[in-house]
C-alpha positions as CSV (number, residue, x, y, z in Angstrom):
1,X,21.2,-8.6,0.0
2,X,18.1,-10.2,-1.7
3,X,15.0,-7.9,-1.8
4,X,12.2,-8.8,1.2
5,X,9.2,-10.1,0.4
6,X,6.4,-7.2,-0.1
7,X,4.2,-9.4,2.3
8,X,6.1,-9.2,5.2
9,X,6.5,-5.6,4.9
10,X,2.7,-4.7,5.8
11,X,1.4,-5.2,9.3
12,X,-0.2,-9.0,10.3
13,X,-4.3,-9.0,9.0
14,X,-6.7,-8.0,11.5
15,X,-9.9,-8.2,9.6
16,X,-12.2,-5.9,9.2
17,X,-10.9,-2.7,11.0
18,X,-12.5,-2.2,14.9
19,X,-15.0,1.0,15.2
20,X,-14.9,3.5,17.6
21,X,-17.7,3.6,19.8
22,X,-17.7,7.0,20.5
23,X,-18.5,7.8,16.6
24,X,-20.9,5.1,16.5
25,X,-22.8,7.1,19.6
26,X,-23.0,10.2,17.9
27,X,-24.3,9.1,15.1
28,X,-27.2,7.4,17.0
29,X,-27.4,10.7,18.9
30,X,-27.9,12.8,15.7
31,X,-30.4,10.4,14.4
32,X,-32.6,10.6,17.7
33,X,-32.4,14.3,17.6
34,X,-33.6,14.3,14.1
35,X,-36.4,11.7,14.8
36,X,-37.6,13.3,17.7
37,X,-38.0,17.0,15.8
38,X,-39.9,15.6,12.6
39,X,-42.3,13.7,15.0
40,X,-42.6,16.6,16.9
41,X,-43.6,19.2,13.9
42,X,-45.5,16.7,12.2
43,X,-47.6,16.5,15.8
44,X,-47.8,19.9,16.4
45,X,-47.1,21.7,13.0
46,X,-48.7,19.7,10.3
47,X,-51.2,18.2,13.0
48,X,-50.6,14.8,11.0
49,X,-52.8,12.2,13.3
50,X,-50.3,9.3,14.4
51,X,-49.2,7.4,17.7
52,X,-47.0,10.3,18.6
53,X,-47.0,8.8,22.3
54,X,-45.6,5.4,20.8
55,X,-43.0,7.3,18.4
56,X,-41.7,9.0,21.7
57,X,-41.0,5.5,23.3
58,X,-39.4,4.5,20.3
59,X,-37.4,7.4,20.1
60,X,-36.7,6.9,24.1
61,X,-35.9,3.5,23.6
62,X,-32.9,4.8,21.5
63,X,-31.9,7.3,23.7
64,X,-32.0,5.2,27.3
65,X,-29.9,2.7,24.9
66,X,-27.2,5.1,23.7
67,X,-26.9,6.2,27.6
68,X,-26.5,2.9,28.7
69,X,-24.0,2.5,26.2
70,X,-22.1,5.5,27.0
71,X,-22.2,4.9,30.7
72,X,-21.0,1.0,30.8
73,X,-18.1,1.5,28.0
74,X,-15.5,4.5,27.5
75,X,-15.9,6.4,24.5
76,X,-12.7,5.8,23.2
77,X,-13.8,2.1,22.6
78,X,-13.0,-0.3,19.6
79,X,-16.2,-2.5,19.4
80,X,-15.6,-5.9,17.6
81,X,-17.4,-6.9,14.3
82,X,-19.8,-8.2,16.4
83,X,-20.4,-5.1,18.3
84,X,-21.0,-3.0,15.4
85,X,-23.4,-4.9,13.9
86,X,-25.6,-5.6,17.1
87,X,-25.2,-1.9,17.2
88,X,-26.7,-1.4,13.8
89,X,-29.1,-4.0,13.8
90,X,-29.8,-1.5,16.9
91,X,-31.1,1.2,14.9
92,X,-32.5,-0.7,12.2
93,X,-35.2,-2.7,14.6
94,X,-35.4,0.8,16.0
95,X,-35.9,3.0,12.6
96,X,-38.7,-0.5,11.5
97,X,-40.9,0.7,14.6
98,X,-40.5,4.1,14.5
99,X,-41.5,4.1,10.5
100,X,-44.6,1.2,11.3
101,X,-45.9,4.1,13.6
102,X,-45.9,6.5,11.1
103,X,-47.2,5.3,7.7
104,X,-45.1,2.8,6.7
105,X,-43.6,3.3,3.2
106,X,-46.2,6.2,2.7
107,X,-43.2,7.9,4.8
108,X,-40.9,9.8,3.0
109,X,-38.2,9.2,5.3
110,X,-38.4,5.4,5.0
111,X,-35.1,6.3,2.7
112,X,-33.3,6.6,6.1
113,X,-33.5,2.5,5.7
114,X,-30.0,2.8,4.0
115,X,-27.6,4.6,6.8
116,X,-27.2,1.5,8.7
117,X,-26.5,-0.5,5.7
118,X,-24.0,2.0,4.4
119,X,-22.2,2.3,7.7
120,X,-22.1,-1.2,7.7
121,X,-20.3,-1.5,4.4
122,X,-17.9,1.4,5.3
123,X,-16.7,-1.1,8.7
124,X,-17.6,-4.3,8.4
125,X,-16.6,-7.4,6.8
126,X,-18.6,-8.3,3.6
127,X,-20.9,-11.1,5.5
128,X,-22.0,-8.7,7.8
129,X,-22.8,-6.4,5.6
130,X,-24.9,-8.9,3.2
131,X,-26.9,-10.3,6.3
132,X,-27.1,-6.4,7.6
133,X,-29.0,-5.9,4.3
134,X,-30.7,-8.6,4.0
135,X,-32.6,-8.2,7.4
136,X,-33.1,-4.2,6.4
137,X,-34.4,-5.5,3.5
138,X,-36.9,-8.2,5.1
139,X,-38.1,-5.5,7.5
140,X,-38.8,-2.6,5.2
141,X,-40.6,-5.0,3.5
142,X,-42.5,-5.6,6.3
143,X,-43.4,-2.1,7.4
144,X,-44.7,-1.8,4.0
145,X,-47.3,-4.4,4.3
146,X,-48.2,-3.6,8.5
147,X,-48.4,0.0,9.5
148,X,-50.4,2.3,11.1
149,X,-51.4,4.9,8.8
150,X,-51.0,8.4,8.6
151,X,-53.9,10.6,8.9
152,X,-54.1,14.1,7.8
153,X,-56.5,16.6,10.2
154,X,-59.5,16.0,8.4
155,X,-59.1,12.3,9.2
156,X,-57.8,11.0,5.8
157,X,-55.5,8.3,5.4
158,X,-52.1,9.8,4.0
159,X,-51.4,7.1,1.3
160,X,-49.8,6.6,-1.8
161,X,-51.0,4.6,-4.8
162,X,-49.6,1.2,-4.9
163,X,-47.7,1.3,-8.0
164,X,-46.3,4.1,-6.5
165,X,-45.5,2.3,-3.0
166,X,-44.2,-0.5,-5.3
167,X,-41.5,2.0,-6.9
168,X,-40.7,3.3,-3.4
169,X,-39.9,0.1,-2.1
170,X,-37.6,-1.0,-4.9
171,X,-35.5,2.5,-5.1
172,X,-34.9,2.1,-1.4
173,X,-33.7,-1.6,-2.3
174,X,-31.7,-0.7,-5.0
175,X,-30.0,2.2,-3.3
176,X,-29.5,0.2,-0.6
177,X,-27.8,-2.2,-2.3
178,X,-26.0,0.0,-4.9
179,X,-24.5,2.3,-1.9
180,X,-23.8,-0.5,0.4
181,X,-21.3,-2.0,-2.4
182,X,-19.9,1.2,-3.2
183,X,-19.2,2.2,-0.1
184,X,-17.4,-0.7,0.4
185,X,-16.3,-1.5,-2.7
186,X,-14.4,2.6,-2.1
187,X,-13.6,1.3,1.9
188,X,-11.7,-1.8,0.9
189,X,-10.1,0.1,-2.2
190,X,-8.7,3.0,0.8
191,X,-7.3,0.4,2.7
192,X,-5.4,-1.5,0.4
193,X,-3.8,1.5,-1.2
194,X,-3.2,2.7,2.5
195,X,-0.9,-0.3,3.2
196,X,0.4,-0.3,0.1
197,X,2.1,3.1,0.3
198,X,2.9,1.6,4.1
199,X,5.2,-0.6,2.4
200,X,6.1,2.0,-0.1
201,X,7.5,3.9,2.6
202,X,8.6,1.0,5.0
203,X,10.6,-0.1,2.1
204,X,12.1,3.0,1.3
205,X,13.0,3.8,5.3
206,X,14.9,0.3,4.8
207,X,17.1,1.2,2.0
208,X,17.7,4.4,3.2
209,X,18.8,2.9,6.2
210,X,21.1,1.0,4.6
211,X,21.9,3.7,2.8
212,X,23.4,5.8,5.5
213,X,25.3,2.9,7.7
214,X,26.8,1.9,4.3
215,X,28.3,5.7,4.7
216,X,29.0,5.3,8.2
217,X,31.0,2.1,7.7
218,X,32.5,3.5,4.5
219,X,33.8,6.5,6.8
220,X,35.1,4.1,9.8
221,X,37.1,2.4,7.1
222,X,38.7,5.7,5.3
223,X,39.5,6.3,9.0
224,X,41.1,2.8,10.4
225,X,42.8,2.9,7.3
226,X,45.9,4.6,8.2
227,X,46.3,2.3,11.4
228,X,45.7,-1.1,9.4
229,X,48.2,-0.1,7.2
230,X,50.7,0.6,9.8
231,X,50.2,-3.0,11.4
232,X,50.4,-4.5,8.3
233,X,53.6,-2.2,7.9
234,X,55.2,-3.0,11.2
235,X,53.7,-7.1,11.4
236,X,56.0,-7.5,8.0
237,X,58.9,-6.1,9.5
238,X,58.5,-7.9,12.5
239,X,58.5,-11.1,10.6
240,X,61.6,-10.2,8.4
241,X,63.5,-9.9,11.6
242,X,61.9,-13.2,13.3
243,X,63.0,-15.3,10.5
244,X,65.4,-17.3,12.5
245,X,62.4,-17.8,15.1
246,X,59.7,-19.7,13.8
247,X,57.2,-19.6,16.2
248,X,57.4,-15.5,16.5
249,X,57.4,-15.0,13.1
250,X,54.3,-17.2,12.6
251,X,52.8,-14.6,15.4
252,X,53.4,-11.7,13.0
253,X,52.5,-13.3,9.9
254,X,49.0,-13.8,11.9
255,X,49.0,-9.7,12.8
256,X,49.6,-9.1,9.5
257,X,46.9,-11.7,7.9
258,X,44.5,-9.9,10.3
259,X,44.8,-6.4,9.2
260,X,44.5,-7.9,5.5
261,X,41.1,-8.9,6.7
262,X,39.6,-6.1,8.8
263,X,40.4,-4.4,5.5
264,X,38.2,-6.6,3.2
265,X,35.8,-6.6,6.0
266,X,35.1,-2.9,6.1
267,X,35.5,-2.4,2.3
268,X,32.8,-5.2,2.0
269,X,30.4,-3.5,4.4
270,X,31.5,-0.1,2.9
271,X,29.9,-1.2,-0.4
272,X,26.1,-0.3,0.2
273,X,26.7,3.3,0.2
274,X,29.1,6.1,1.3
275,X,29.0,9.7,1.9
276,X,31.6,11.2,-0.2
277,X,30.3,12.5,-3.2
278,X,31.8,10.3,-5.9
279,X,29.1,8.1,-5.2
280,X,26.3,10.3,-4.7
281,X,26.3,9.9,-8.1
282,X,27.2,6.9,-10.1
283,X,27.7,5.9,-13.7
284,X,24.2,4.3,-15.1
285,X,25.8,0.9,-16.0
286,X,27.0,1.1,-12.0
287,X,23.5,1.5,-10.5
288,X,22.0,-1.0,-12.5
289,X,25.0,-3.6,-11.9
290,X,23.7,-2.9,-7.9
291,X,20.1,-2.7,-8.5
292,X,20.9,-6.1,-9.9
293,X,22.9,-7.9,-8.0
294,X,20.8,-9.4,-4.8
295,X,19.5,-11.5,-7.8
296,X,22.6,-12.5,-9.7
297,X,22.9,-15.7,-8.0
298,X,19.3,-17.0,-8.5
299,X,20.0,-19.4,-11.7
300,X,18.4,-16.8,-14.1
301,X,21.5,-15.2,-16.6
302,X,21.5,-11.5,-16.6
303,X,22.6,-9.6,-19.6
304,X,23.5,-6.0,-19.9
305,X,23.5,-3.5,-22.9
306,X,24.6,0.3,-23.1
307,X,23.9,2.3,-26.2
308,X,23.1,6.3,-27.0
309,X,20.0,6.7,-29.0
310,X,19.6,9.7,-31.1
311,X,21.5,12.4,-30.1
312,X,22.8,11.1,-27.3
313,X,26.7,10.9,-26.8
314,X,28.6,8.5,-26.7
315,X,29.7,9.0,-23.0
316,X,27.7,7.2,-20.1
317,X,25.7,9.4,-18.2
318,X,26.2,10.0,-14.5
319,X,22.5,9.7,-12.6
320,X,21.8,10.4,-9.2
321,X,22.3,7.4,-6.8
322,X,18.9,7.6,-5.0
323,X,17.4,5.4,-2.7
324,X,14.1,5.3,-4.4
325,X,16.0,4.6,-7.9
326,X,17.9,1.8,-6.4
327,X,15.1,-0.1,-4.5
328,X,12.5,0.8,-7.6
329,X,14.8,-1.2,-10.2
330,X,15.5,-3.7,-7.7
331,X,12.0,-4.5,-7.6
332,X,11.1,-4.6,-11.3
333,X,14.1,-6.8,-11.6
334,X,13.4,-9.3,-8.8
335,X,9.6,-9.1,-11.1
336,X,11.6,-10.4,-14.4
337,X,13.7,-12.5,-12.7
338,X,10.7,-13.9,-10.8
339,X,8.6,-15.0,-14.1
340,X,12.1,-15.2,-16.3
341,X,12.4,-18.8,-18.1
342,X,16.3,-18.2,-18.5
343,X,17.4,-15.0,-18.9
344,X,16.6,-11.4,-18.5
345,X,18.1,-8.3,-20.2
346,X,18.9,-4.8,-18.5
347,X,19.1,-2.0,-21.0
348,X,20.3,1.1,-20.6
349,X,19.6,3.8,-23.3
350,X,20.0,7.9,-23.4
351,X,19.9,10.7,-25.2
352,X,20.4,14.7,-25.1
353,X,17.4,14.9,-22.8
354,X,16.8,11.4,-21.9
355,X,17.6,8.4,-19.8
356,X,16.0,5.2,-20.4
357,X,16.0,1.7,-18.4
358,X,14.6,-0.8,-20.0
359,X,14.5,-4.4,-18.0
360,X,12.8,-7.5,-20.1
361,X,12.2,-11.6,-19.5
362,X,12.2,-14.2,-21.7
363,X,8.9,-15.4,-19.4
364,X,5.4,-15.7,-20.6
365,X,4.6,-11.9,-20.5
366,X,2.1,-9.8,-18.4
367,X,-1.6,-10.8,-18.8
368,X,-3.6,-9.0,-21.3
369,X,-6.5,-8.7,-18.8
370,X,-3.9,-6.7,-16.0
371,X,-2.0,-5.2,-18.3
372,X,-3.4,-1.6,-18.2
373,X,-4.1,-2.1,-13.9
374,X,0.2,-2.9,-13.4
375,X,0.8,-1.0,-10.7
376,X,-2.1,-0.9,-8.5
377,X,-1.1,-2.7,-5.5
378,X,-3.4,-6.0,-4.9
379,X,-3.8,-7.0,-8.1
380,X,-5.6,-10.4,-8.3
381,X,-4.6,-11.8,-11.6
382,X,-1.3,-13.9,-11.4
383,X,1.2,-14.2,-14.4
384,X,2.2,-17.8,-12.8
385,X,-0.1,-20.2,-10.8
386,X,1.1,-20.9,-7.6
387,X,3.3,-17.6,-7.1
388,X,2.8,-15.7,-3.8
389,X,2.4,-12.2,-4.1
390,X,0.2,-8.9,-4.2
391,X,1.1,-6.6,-6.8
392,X,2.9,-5.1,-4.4
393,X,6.4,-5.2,-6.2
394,X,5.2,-3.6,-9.3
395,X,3.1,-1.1,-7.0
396,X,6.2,0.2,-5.1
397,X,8.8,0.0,-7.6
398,X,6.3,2.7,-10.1
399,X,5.8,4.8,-6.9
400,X,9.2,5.5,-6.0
401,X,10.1,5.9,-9.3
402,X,7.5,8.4,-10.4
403,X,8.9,10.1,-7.0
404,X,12.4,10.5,-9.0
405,X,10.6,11.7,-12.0
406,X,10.0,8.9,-14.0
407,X,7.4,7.8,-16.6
408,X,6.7,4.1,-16.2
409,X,5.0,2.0,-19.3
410,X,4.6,-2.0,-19.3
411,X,4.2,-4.3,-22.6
412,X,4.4,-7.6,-23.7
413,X,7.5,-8.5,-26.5
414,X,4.4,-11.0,-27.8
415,X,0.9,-11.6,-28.0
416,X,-1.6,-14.5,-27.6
417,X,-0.2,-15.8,-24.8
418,X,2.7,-18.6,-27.3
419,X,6.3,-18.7,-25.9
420,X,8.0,-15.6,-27.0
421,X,11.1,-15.6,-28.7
422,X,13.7,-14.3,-27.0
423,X,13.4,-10.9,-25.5
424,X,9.8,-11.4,-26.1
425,X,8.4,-11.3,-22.6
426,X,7.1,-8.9,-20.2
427,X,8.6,-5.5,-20.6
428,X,8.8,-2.8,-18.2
429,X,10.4,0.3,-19.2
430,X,11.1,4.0,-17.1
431,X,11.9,6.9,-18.7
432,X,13.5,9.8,-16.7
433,X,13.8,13.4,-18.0
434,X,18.0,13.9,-17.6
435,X,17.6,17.1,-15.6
436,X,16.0,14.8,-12.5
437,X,17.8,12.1,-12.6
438,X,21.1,13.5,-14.3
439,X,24.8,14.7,-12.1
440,X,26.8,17.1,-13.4
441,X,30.0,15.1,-14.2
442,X,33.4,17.2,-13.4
443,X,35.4,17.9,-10.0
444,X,33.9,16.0,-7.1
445,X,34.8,18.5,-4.5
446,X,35.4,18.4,-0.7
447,X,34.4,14.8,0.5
448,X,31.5,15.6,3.2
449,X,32.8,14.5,6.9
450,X,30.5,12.3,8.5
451,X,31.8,12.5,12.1
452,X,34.8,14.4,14.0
């Protein structure tokens, strides 16, 4: 069964993710209450002289809009990119007169500039966020050069030197611009690796699922055994007997023929998987013959080598037939054969402690400039213009192998980018301690029963 695309196994693009209004209220709510209690102690505490009357209608300006909000739209709903940042812009033409009222940049909490902009990143699509900070940027700017100062009770203006106002206003730039792209620089980073283990897992579920009707069919076949071999028993008979009538012996020949092919039919479907124990485990040379074989028939040859290394016997190991082992080979070797010129060679090495797979092209090798980042999903360097992928493959494969225990490395047979000789390509090698991955090898035991 050839391996599915990693694409298809994520959920269709929806761009940038929707918001929840809900959160996006509370916020606004928290900021008002904060707004609203500085203004207030600087009024009555600090007796600071400023338009306090104007900073309430700013501040009620927020409020009667965060009501309105909450009583035309449920909570619970997803605002569209452009939603969110109308919202934001919201509070930033909101925060811009609140901030002109009160001193401009000579206002320590000007640095309150850079929650919109960071929410933005953290939920919006990169263009929103860029125009997002560009207008915070243009109107902090603004408040800097037209404001009403602030005056402290002996009628002095509260202000800053300029050189100091000029450092203000580029830290609140900078950090504007530096969290902005962190936050969503960190966002985007979540999400990807988020779908990515959603096709870890999706992928997994499949050939687990396959895993289990393989044992299901497997068991229907042990059990229809018996009666396929007594048609096939009686249908010969029948047309030992019939041989001196043609047309009813050709009748039992066709009985027989057809219990010949039910058989085939369920040993073939038998052959993903069964539920005795015998092939729980399997001989290493076994499980990489069916790791394998969905790409056998896809013009690239692929050869096969078994050898103890140190002190390792001379007797194949039996390893554990895992789903995650399975579908995690199958996808480093759909990789080689993928980016393979001709051929592609399957190793399969062991020792006391030891197993090791190793699966190499004859291809032009892993980039030196991805070479340490194989297996992050997403990458965006391509070994091969024009190939259609995500970095998936290599992303799932080392995750559901690490799951089994194993250490996964990847190296290039030769450097400088010249064709390789052969067995000089990409390399990607797993190494599994023999106490995971290992079966005992001895009496099998009582085959499990699937169903009564």
């Amino acid at each position: 069964m050839p391996t599915q695309p990693t694409r298809s196994l994520l959920p269709p693009e929806t761009g940038a993710p929707h918001v929840r209004l809900g959160t996006l209220v509370n916020l606004r709510w928290l900021a008002l209450a904060g707004q609203f209690i500085t203004v207030l102690a600087a009024h009555l505490l600090l007796d600071l002289d400023f338009a306090f009357g104007l900073c309430l209608l700013a501040i009620g300006t927020g409020a009667v809009a965060n009501l309105t909000t909450s009583a035309t739209h449920p909570a619970n709903t997803r605002l569209p990119e452009r939603g969110t940042f109308a919202f934001l812009l919201f509070d930033l033409v909101q925060l811009s007169a609140l901030l002109s009222l009160t001193g401009g940049l000579n206002n320590p909490f000007a640095l309150l500039f850079m929650a919109p902009v960071t929410i933005s990143a953290t939920s919006l699509s990169l263009r929103s966020t860029v125009t997002l900070g560009a207008i915070g940027i243009a109107l902090i700017s603004l408040v800097g050069g037209y404001h009403l100062p602030l005056r402290l009770p002996d009628g002095a203006a509260l202000e800053l030197p300029d050189l100091n106002l000029i450092g203000f206003w580029i830290a609140i730039v900078i950090g504007m611009v530096f969290l902005s792209a962190f936050a969503f620089r960190l966002t985007l980073e979540t999400e990807r690796m988020s779908n990515a283990l959603l096709a870890t897992q999706t992928a997994l579920a499949r050939e687990q699922k396959l895993h289990d009707l393989g044992g299901v069919v497997a068991a229907a076949a042990h059990e229809l055994g018996t009666p396929l071999a007594t048609i096939k028993l009686v249908s010969s008979e029948l047309a030992e007997d019939l041989a001196d009538r043609p047309a009813q012996r050709e009748d039992a020949e066709l009985i027989r023929s057809q219990a010949d092919r039910c058989r085939d039919i369920l040993q073939s479907m038998g052959r993903a998987g069964k539920a005795d124990r015998q092939v729980r485990s399997a001989p290493l040379e076994a499980v990489l013959v069916e790791a394998a074989e969905p790409h056998s028939d896809r013009g690239i040859a692929i050869a096969y080598s078994w050898a103890p290394q140190g002190d390792g016997t001379d007797r194949m190991p039996r390893i554990q037939r895992l789903p995650e082992v399975i579908h995690g080979l199958r996808n480093l070797i759909q990789n080689a054969v993928d980016f393979a010129a001709s051929e592609i060679w399957i190793d399969g090495r062991w020792t006391a402690d030891e197993i090791v797979v190793r699966i190499i092209d004859d291809g032009a090798g892993y980039p030196p400039e991805v070479l340490n980042r194989l297996g992050d999903p997403f990458l965006r360097s391509r070994r091969r213009l024009g190939y259609d992928g995500m970095g998936l493959g290599l992303f799932i494969a080392k995750t559901l192998l690490e799951r089994t225990g194993a250490t996964l490395s990847f190296a290039n047979g030769t450097a400088g980018g010249r064709r390789p000789p052969a067995r000089g390509g990409a390399i990607a090698e797993a190494v599994w301690p023999r106490a995971r991955i290992g079966a005992a090898t001895g009496a099998l035991g009582e085959n499990t029963r699937l169903s009564e």
